[in-house]
PDB file of C-alpha atoms in Angstrom:
ATOM      1  CA  UNK A   1       0.409  21.653  14.845  1.00  0.00           C
ATOM      2  CA  UNK A   2      -2.391  20.042  16.831  1.00  0.00           C
ATOM      3  CA  UNK A   3      -3.917  16.597  17.127  1.00  0.00           C
ATOM      4  CA  UNK A   4      -7.711  16.709  16.860  1.00  0.00           C
ATOM      5  CA  UNK A   5      -9.275  13.281  16.299  1.00  0.00           C
ATOM      6  CA  UNK A   6     -12.832  14.377  17.248  1.00  0.00           C
ATOM      7  CA  UNK A   7     -12.592  17.399  14.957  1.00  0.00           C
ATOM      8  CA  UNK A   8     -11.265  15.236  12.124  1.00  0.00           C
ATOM      9  CA  UNK A   9     -14.094  12.729  12.520  1.00  0.00           C
ATOM     10  CA  UNK A  10     -16.636  15.545  12.578  1.00  0.00           C
ATOM     11  CA  UNK A  11     -15.066  17.184   9.519  1.00  0.00           C
ATOM     12  CA  UNK A  12     -14.992  13.947   7.539  1.00  0.00           C
ATOM     13  CA  UNK A  13     -18.595  13.177   8.536  1.00  0.00           C
ATOM     14  CA  UNK A  14     -19.715  16.646   7.448  1.00  0.00           C
ATOM     15  CA  UNK A  15     -17.828  16.294   4.177  1.00  0.00           C
ATOM     16  CA  UNK A  16     -19.490  12.956   3.537  1.00  0.00           C
ATOM     17  CA  UNK A  17     -22.899  14.478   4.232  1.00  0.00           C
ATOM     18  CA  UNK A  18     -22.129  17.483   2.040  1.00  0.00           C
ATOM     19  CA  UNK A  19     -21.330  15.205  -0.879  1.00  0.00           C
ATOM     20  CA  UNK A  20     -23.996  12.494  -0.914  1.00  0.00           C
ATOM     21  CA  UNK A  21     -23.097   9.624  -3.148  1.00  0.00           C
ATOM     22  CA  UNK A  22     -19.426  10.608  -3.237  1.00  0.00           C
ATOM     23  CA  UNK A  23     -17.350   7.475  -3.122  1.00  0.00           C
ATOM     24  CA  UNK A  24     -13.816   6.616  -4.072  1.00  0.00           C
ATOM     25  CA  UNK A  25     -11.431   3.760  -3.705  1.00  0.00           C
ATOM     26  CA  UNK A  26      -7.816   4.048  -4.715  1.00  0.00           C
ATOM     27  CA  UNK A  27      -7.180   0.532  -5.927  1.00  0.00           C
ATOM     28  CA  UNK A  28      -3.645  -0.735  -5.674  1.00  0.00           C
ATOM     29  CA  UNK A  29      -0.672   0.253  -3.621  1.00  0.00           C
ATOM     30  CA  UNK A  30       2.423   2.350  -4.085  1.00  0.00           C
ATOM     31  CA  UNK A  31       2.979   0.865  -7.551  1.00  0.00           C
ATOM     32  CA  UNK A  32      -0.157   2.720  -8.742  1.00  0.00           C
ATOM     33  CA  UNK A  33       0.994   6.074  -7.338  1.00  0.00           C
ATOM     34  CA  UNK A  34       2.942   8.672  -9.312  1.00  0.00           C
ATOM     35  CA  UNK A  35       6.422   9.773  -8.202  1.00  0.00           C
ATOM     36  CA  UNK A  36       6.556  13.250  -6.649  1.00  0.00           C
ATOM     37  CA  UNK A  37       8.959  15.328  -8.745  1.00  0.00           C
ATOM     38  CA  UNK A  38      12.071  16.274  -6.798  1.00  0.00           C
ATOM     39  CA  UNK A  39      11.391  13.877  -3.914  1.00  0.00           C
ATOM     40  CA  UNK A  40      12.927  10.434  -4.598  1.00  0.00           C
ATOM     41  CA  UNK A  41      11.048   7.646  -2.815  1.00  0.00           C
ATOM     42  CA  UNK A  42       7.842   9.697  -2.419  1.00  0.00           C
ATOM     43  CA  UNK A  43       4.771   8.917  -4.530  1.00  0.00           C
ATOM     44  CA  UNK A  44       1.155  10.067  -4.494  1.00  0.00           C
ATOM     45  CA  UNK A  45      -2.242   9.227  -5.935  1.00  0.00           C
ATOM     46  CA  UNK A  46      -5.566  11.058  -5.916  1.00  0.00           C
ATOM     47  CA  UNK A  47      -8.304   9.115  -4.134  1.00  0.00           C
ATOM     48  CA  UNK A  48     -11.088  11.690  -4.398  1.00  0.00           C
ATOM     49  CA  UNK A  49     -11.476  15.156  -5.904  1.00  0.00           C
ATOM     50  CA  UNK A  50     -14.516  17.140  -4.762  1.00  0.00           C
ATOM     51  CA  UNK A  51     -15.331  20.872  -4.926  1.00  0.00           C
ATOM     52  CA  UNK A  52     -14.927  21.149  -1.127  1.00  0.00           C
ATOM     53  CA  UNK A  53     -11.899  18.896  -0.540  1.00  0.00           C
ATOM     54  CA  UNK A  54      -9.301  16.573  -2.072  1.00  0.00           C
ATOM     55  CA  UNK A  55      -8.038  13.250  -0.675  1.00  0.00           C
ATOM     56  CA  UNK A  56      -4.609  11.831  -1.529  1.00  0.00           C
ATOM     57  CA  UNK A  57      -2.853   8.629  -0.601  1.00  0.00           C
ATOM     58  CA  UNK A  58       0.909   9.088  -0.380  1.00  0.00           C
ATOM     59  CA  UNK A  59       3.768   6.656   0.051  1.00  0.00           C
ATOM     60  CA  UNK A  60       7.225   7.285   1.513  1.00  0.00           C
ATOM     61  CA  UNK A  61       9.858   4.579   1.114  1.00  0.00           C
ATOM     62  CA  UNK A  62      12.227   3.971   4.050  1.00  0.00           C
ATOM     63  CA  UNK A  63      14.634   6.922   4.352  1.00  0.00           C
ATOM     64  CA  UNK A  64      12.708   9.063   1.845  1.00  0.00           C
ATOM     65  CA  UNK A  65      12.180  12.754   2.605  1.00  0.00           C
ATOM     66  CA  UNK A  66       9.428  15.030   1.300  1.00  0.00           C
ATOM     67  CA  UNK A  67      11.053  18.403   0.778  1.00  0.00           C
ATOM     68  CA  UNK A  68       9.789  21.493   2.622  1.00  0.00           C
ATOM     69  CA  UNK A  69       6.574  22.575   0.911  1.00  0.00           C
ATOM     70  CA  UNK A  70       3.123  24.012   1.572  1.00  0.00           C
ATOM     71  CA  UNK A  71      -0.383  23.869   0.193  1.00  0.00           C
ATOM     72  CA  UNK A  72      -2.332  27.060  -0.530  1.00  0.00           C
ATOM     73  CA  UNK A  73      -5.478  25.748   1.157  1.00  0.00           C
ATOM     74  CA  UNK A  74      -7.605  26.636   4.198  1.00  0.00           C
ATOM     75  CA  UNK A  75      -6.943  23.369   6.100  1.00  0.00           C
ATOM     76  CA  UNK A  76      -4.961  20.128   5.860  1.00  0.00           C
ATOM     77  CA  UNK A  77      -5.392  16.830   7.740  1.00  0.00           C
ATOM     78  CA  UNK A  78      -2.445  14.396   7.723  1.00  0.00           C
ATOM     79  CA  UNK A  79      -3.128  10.743   8.684  1.00  0.00           C
ATOM     80  CA  UNK A  80      -0.313   8.213   8.992  1.00  0.00           C
ATOM     81  CA  UNK A  81      -1.881   4.856   8.138  1.00  0.00           C
ATOM     82  CA  UNK A  82       1.273   2.712   8.278  1.00  0.00           C
ATOM     83  CA  UNK A  83       4.885   3.310   9.161  1.00  0.00           C
ATOM     84  CA  UNK A  84       6.759   5.920  11.144  1.00  0.00           C
ATOM     85  CA  UNK A  85       7.738   9.470  10.170  1.00  0.00           C
ATOM     86  CA  UNK A  86       9.356  12.560  11.576  1.00  0.00           C
ATOM     87  CA  UNK A  87       7.241  15.583  10.659  1.00  0.00           C
ATOM     88  CA  UNK A  88       8.663  19.088  10.816  1.00  0.00           C
ATOM     89  CA  UNK A  89       6.450  22.156  10.587  1.00  0.00           C
ATOM     90  CA  UNK A  90       8.285  25.427   9.999  1.00  0.00           C
ATOM     91  CA  UNK A  91       8.965  27.183  13.283  1.00  0.00           C
ATOM     92  CA  UNK A  92       8.291  24.067  15.392  1.00  0.00           C
ATOM     93  CA  UNK A  93      10.412  21.195  16.679  1.00  0.00           C
ATOM     94  CA  UNK A  94      10.294  17.947  14.678  1.00  0.00           C
ATOM     95  CA  UNK A  95       7.844  15.363  16.028  1.00  0.00           C
ATOM     96  CA  UNK A  96       7.681  11.608  15.578  1.00  0.00           C
ATOM     97  CA  UNK A  97       4.433  10.477  13.977  1.00  0.00           C
ATOM     98  CA  UNK A  98       3.412   6.860  14.489  1.00  0.00           C
ATOM     99  CA  UNK A  99       0.905   4.619  12.790  1.00  0.00           C
ATOM    100  CA  UNK A 100      -2.673   5.781  13.298  1.00  0.00           C
ATOM    101  CA  UNK A 101      -1.901   9.368  14.278  1.00  0.00           C
ATOM    102  CA  UNK A 102      -4.065  12.149  12.864  1.00  0.00           C
ATOM    103  CA  UNK A 103      -2.580  15.636  12.654  1.00  0.00           C
ATOM    104  CA  UNK A 104      -4.273  18.876  11.699  1.00  0.00           C
ATOM    105  CA  UNK A 105      -2.027  21.415   9.966  1.00  0.00           C
ATOM    106  CA  UNK A 106      -2.824  25.046   9.265  1.00  0.00           C
ATOM    107  CA  UNK A 107      -3.402  25.741   5.613  1.00  0.00           C
ATOM    108  CA  UNK A 108      -0.365  27.201   3.885  1.00  0.00           C
ATOM    109  CA  UNK A 109       2.141  26.177   6.589  1.00  0.00           C
ATOM    110  CA  UNK A 110       5.546  24.947   5.350  1.00  0.00           C
ATOM    111  CA  UNK A 111       6.230  21.362   6.362  1.00  0.00           C
ATOM    112  CA  UNK A 112       8.413  18.362   5.550  1.00  0.00           C
ATOM    113  CA  UNK A 113       8.539  14.717   6.606  1.00  0.00           C
ATOM    114  CA  UNK A 114      11.004  11.843   6.547  1.00  0.00           C
ATOM    115  CA  UNK A 115      10.314   8.121   6.779  1.00  0.00           C
ATOM    116  CA  UNK A 116      12.443   6.989   9.717  1.00  0.00           C
ATOM    117  CA  UNK A 117      11.064   3.451   9.694  1.00  0.00           C
ATOM    118  CA  UNK A 118      12.027   0.280   7.869  1.00  0.00           C
ATOM    119  CA  UNK A 119       8.820  -0.104   5.816  1.00  0.00           C
ATOM    120  CA  UNK A 120       7.062   2.091   3.284  1.00  0.00           C
ATOM    121  CA  UNK A 121       4.869   4.615   5.089  1.00  0.00           C
ATOM    122  CA  UNK A 122       1.306   5.143   3.862  1.00  0.00           C
ATOM    123  CA  UNK A 123      -0.224   8.583   4.407  1.00  0.00           C
ATOM    124  CA  UNK A 124      -3.736   9.848   3.726  1.00  0.00           C
ATOM    125  CA  UNK A 125      -4.035  13.599   3.300  1.00  0.00           C
ATOM    126  CA  UNK A 126      -7.278  15.560   3.187  1.00  0.00           C
ATOM    127  CA  UNK A 127      -7.065  19.114   1.834  1.00  0.00           C
ATOM    128  CA  UNK A 128      -9.830  21.665   2.263  1.00  0.00           C
ATOM    129  CA  UNK A 129     -10.422  23.919  -0.713  1.00  0.00           C
ATOM    130  CA  UNK A 130     -11.275  27.584  -0.760  1.00  0.00           C
ATOM    131  CA  UNK A 131     -14.896  28.206  -1.626  1.00  0.00           C
ATOM    132  CA  UNK A 132     -15.390  29.536  -5.169  1.00  0.00           C
TER     133      UNK A 132
END
């Protein structure tokens, strides 16, 4: 797991340039998100779906845990917008993630997180897609 803010900004800029006119706004908060099956207190909503990438906004209520899972994708950027989490990537020690942190995960890596704070955590995830 690495923290690459400049790479993230470059990637998001390139994605924006690659998809001119692509815009999205997920209106509403956690009440508009759909519960994640098997993970009480975790909900998610799609913000943007493009051929090259997908953007989600996720919510984790205080104490909620997202079970160990992975995404069959080439890359994954995890951005904690609000709150505090402990993120565990398989084979690595758990790390505390605080508001504003941007983390780049390898595609396909197993990971889990738990909201260790007292407020609902808001997470933005950007998933790269395999080229057709």
